[in-house]
Coordinates of C-alpha atoms and ligand atoms in Angstrom, one line a residue:
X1 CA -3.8 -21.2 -8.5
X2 CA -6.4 -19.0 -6.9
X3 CA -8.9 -17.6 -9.0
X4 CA -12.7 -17.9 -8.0
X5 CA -12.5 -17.3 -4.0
X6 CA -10.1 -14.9 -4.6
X7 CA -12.6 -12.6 -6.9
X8 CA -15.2 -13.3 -4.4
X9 CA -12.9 -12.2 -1.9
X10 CA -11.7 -9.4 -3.9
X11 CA -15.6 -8.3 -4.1
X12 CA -16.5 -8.2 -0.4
X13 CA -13.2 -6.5 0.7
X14 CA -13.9 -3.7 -2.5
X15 CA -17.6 -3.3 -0.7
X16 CA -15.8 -2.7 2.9
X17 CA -14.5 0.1 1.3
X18 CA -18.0 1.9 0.0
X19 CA -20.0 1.3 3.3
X20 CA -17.2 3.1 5.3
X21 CA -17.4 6.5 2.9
X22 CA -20.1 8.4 2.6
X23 CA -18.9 9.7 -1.6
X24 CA -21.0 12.8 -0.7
X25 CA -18.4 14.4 1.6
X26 CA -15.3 12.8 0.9
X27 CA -12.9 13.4 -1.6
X28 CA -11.6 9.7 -1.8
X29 CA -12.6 8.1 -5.5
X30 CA -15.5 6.2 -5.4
X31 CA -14.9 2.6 -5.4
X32 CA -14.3 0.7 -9.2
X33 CA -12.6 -2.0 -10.3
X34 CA -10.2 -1.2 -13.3
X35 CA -9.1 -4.4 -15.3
X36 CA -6.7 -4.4 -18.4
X37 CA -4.1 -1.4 -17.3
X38 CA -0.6 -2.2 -19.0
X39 CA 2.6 -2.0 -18.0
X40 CA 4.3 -2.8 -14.5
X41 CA 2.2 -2.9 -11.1
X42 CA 2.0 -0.2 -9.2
X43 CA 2.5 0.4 -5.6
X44 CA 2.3 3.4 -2.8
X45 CA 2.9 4.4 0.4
X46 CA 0.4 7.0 2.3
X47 CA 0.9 8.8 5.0
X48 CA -2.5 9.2 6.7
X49 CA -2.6 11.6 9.5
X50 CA -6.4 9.8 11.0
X51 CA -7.0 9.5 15.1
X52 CA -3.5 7.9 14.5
X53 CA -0.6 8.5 12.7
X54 CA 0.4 5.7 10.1
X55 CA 1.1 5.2 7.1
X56 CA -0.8 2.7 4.4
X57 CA 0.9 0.6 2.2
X58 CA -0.9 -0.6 -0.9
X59 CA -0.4 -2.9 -3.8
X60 CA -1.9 -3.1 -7.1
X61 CA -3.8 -6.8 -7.7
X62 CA -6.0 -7.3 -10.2
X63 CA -7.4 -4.2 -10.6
X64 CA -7.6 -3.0 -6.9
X65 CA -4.7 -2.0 -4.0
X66 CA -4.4 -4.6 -1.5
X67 CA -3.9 -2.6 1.9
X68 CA -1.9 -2.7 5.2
X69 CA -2.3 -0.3 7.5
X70 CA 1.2 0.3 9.2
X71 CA 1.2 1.9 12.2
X72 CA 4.8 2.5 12.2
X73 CA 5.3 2.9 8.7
X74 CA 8.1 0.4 6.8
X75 CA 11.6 0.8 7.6
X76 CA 14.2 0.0 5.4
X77 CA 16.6 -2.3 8.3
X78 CA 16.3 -5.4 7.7
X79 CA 16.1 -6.6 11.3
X80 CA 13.1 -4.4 12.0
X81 CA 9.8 -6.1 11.7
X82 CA 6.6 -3.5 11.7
X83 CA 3.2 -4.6 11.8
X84 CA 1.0 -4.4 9.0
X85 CA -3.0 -4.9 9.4
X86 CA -4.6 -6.2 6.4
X87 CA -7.3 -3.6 5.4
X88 CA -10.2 -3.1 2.8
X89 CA -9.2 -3.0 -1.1
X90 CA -9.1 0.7 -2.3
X91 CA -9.5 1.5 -5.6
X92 CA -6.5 1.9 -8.1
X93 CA -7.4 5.6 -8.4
X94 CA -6.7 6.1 -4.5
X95 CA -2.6 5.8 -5.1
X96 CA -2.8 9.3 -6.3
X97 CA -5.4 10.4 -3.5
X98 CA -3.3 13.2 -1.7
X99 CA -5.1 15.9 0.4
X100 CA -7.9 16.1 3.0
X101 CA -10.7 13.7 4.4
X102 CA -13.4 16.0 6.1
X103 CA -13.3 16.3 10.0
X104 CA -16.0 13.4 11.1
X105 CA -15.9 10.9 8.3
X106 CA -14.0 7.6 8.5
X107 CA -10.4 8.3 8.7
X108 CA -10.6 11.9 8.8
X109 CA -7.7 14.0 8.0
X110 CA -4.5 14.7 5.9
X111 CA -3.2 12.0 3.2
X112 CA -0.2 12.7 1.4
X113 CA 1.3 10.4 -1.3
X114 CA 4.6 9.4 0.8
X115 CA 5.7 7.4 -1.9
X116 CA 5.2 5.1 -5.1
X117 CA 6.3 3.5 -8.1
X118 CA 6.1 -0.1 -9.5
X119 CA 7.2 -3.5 -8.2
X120 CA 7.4 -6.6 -9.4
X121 CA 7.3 -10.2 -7.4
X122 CA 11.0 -12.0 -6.8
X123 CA 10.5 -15.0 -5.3
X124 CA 13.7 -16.7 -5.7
X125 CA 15.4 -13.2 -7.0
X126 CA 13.3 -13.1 -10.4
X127 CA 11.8 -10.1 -11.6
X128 CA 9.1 -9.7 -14.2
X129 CA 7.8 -6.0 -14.1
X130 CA 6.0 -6.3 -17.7
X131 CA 3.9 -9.4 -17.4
X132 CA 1.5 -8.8 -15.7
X133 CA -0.5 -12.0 -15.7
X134 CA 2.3 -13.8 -14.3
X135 CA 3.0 -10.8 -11.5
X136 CA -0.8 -10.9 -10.2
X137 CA -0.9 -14.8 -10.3
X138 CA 1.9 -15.1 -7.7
X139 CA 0.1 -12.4 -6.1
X140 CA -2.6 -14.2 -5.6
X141 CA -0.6 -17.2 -4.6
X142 CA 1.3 -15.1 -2.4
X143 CA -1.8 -13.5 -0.8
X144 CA -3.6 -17.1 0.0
X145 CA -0.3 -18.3 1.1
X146 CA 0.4 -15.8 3.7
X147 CA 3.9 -14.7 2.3
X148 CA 4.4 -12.2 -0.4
X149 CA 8.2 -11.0 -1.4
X150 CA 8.1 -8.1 -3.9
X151 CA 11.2 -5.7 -5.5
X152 CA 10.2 -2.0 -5.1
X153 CA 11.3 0.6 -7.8
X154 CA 9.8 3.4 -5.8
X155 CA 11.2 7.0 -4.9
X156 CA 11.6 6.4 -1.2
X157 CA 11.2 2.7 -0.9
X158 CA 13.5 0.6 -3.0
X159 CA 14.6 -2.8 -3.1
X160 CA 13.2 -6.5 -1.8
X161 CA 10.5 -6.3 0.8
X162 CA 8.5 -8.9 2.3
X163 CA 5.2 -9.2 3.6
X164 CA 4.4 -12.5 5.9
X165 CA 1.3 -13.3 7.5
X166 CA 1.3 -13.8 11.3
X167 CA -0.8 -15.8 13.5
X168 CA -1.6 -12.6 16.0
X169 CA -4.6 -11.7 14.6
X170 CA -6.6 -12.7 11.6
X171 CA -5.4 -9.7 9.4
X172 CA -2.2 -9.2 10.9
X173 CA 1.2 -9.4 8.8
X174 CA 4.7 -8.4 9.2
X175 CA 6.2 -5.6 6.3
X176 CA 10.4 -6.1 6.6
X177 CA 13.1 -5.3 4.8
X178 CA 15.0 -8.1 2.8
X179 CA 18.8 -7.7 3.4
X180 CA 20.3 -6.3 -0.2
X181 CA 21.7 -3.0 -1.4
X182 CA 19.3 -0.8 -0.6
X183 CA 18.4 -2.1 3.1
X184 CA 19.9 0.8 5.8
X185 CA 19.8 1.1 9.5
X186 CA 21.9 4.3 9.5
X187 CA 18.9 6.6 8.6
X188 CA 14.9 6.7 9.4
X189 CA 13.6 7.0 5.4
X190 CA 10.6 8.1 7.5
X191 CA 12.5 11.5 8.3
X192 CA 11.6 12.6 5.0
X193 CA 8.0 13.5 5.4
X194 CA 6.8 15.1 2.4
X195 CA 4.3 14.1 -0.2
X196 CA 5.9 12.8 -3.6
X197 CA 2.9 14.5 -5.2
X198 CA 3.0 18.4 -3.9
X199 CA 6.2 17.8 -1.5
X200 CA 3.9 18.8 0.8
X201 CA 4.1 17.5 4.9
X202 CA 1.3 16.2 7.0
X203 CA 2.0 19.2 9.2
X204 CA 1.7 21.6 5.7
X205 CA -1.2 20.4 5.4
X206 CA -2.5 21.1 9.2
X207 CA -1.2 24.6 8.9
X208 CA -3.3 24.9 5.9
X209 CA -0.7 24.4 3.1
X210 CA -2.5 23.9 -0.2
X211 CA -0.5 22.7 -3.0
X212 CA -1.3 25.6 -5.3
X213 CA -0.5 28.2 -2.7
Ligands
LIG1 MN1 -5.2 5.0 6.6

């Protein structure tokens, strides 16, 4: 069981996050740590239009998102691989961050909510959305261990997905599709590009889309 490095842990990748934003001039939610939500774990998929185009996944652990950046974003066949770099925790209130991060700050530009829902661990092809202490424990096991397999009830994303550490670099991990019913090679799920939120595009929001307009 991990429990003591993995709050200290926890702590100094939750601080990454402040010292990069200046809360003055961005948007994002200032950084917190919310403990004792209920129900099934959440995750989401972002679609951050910075120097780069990628997309972020994130996972709700103990009261923050883990992050991968994913340059690619996932893809749903099971024999692609795409790299996914282990980033700083963002707060829980980020999976509903859709909009703009000013020109000049750190990761400037357009965010949309590509996708999310909830997800479970299924190691061994058991799920247990509703308990929670036993979904963030193998979290944590799964996060020191370098392997995490997870079941996806999202809008977009659905279905077993894996996450495994690589030896490349120190944060670098593989996000693949498991083979099951909802794997597909036939289509990019990429194609559809709008925000789950405002169904909104990346390119909406460069032409200077709002979602009220
Ligand atoms: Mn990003």
């Amino acid at each position: 069981m991990v429990t003591q490095e993995h709050y200290g842990y926890n702590k100094l990748m939750a601080n990454k996050y402040e010292e990069k934003r200046d809360f003055s001039r961005t948007p994002e939610p200032p950084p917190r740590q919310q403990q004792g939500g209920s129900g099934p774990l959440v995750f989401t998929v972002q679609k951050h239009s910075a120097r780069r185009l990628h997309c972020d996944f994130r996972l709700e652990v103990d009261g923050v998102l883990k992050s991968w950046a994913v340059p690619a974003g996932p893809s749903a066949d099971s024999r692609v691989r795409r790299l996914a770099v282990m980033v700083e925790d963002h707060p829980l209130d980020y999976a509903s961050f859709d909009g703009l991060i000013p020109e000049g700050e750190y990761g400037g530009g357009q965010v949309i909510v590509w996708d999310r829902g909830t997800y479970s661990p299924d190691e061994g092809g058991e799920l247990f959305f509703d308990d929670r202490e036993r979904t963030q424990e193998q979290m944590r096991n799964g996060l020191a261990e370098g392997k995490i397999s997870v079941f996806l009830r999202g809008q977009k994303l659905k279905g077993s997905w894996t996450l495994v550490k690589t030896k490349r670099g120190p944060q670098d991990w593989l996000l693949i599709k498991h083979r099951d019913e909802y794997a597909q090679s036939e289509r990019d799920i990429l194609d559809d590009g709008r925000s789950v939120i405002s169904g909104l595009s990346i390119e909406d929001l460069k032409a200077g889309k709002t979602p009220e307009a």
